[in-house]
XYZ file of C-alpha atoms in Angstrom:
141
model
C 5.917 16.285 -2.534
C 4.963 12.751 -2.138
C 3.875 11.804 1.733
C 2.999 8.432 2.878
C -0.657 7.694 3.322
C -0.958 8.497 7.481
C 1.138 12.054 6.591
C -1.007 12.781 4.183
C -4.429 11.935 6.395
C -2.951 14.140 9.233
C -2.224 16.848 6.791
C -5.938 16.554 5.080
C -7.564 17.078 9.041
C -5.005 20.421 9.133
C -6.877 21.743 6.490
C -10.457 20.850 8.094
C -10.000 22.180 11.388
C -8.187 24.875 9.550
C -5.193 25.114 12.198
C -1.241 24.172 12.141
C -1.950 23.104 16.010
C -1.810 19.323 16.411
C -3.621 19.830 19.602
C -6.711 20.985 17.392
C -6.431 17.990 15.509
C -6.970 16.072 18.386
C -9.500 17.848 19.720
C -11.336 17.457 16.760
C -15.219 16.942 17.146
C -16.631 15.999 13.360
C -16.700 12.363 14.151
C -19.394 12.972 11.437
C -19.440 14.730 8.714
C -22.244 17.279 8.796
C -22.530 17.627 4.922
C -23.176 13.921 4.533
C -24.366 12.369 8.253
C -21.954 9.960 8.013
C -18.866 9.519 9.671
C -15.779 10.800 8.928
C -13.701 7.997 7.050
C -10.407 10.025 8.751
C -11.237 10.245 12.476
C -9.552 7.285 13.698
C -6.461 8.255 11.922
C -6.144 11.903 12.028
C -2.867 11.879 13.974
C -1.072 10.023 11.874
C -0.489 7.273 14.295
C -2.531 4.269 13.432
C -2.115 2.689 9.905
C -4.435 3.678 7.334
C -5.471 1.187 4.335
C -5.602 3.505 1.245
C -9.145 2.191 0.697
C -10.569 5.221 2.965
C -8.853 7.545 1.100
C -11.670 5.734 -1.790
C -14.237 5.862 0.309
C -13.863 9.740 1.526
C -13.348 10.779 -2.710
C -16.951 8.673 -3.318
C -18.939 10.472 -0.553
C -17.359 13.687 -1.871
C -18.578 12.840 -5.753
C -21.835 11.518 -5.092
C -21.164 7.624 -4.981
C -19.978 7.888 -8.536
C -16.714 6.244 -9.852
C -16.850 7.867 -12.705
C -16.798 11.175 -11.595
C -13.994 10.195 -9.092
C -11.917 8.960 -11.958
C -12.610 12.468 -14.035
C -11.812 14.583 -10.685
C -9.383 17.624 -11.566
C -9.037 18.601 -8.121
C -5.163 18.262 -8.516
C -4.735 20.289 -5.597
C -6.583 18.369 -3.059
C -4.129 16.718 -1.066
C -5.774 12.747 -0.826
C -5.856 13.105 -5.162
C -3.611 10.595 -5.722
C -5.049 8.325 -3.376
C -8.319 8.656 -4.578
C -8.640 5.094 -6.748
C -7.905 3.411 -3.719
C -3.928 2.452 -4.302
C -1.129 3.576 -2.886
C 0.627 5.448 -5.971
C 4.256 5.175 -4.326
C 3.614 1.329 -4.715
C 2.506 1.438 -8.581
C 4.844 -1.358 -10.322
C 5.606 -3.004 -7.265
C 4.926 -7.332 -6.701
C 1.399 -7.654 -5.822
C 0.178 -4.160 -6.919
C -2.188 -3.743 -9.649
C -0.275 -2.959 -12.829
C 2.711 -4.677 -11.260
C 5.444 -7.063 -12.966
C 3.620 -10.245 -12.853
C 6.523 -11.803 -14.318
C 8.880 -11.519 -11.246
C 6.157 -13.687 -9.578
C 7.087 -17.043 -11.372
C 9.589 -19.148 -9.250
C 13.192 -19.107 -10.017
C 15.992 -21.304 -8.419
C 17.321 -20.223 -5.512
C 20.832 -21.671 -6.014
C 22.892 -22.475 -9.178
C 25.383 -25.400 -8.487
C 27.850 -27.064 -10.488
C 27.009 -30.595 -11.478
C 30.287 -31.967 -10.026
C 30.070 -33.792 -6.363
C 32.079 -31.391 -3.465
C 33.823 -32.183 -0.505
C 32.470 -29.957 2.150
C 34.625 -28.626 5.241
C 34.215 -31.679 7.222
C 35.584 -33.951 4.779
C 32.378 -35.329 3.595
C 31.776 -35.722 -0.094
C 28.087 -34.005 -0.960
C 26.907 -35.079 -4.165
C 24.865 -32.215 -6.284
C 22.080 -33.076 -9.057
C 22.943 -31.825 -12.385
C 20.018 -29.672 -14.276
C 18.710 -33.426 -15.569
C 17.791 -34.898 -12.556
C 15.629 -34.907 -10.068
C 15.754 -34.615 -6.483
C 14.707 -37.500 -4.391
C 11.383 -37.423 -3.816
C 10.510 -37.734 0.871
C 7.749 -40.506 1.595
């Protein structure tokens, strides 16, 4: 089941308080984690209320291999719920504009409006004149 990345934080501090109780969530104390000294990457946002950058979710699978990419990149931890987070990316977004491994192609500009080269009278009675594909428009000062 795919969850969104502040679902899937909230979920993750379930498991390490080891309760269904949001109340224990909240009253959660490990502002650091003991097995590292440092603090936990997922306090801020372990109710699922603030907006998390999928960058922590990086961060959290570093400190848990030992600073090394390449062991976070061989991880086979399937089961671990922040998995598919763990290169930093948002895997629901894969593909999308702007998103590594997206279309680059959709980026270039395209017209926003085909019109017929032939001049139109528009409701007022007003003859608009429209540019055919060879020209230009006028350029403002």
């Amino acid at each position: 089941m795919k969850q969104t990345p502040q679902k899937t934080v909230h979920n993750w501090c379930h498991y390490r308080v080891q309760s269904r109780s949001d109340k224990d969530v909240e009253d959660c104390t490990e502002y650091t984690i003991y097995a590292t000294g440092k603090p936990c990457p997922f306090y801020e946002y372990r109710m699922g209320n603030k907006r998390i950058s999928v960058k922590v979710f990086r961060k959290l699978c570093l400190e848990c291999m030992g600073e090394s990419s390449n062991m976070v990149a061989d991880c086979e931890q399937e089961n671990c719920s922040i998995y598919s987070y763990r290169f930093g990316k948002n895997p629901a977004r894969a593909g999308m504009i702007g998103h590594r491994g997206g279309n680059l192609a959709n980026l270039r500009r395209k017209p926003l409006l085909t019109v017929p080269d032939k001049d139109k009278t528009d409701r007022t009675g007003t003859t608009v004149r429209r540019l055919n594909s060879a020209q230009t428009p006028p350029t403002l000062p």
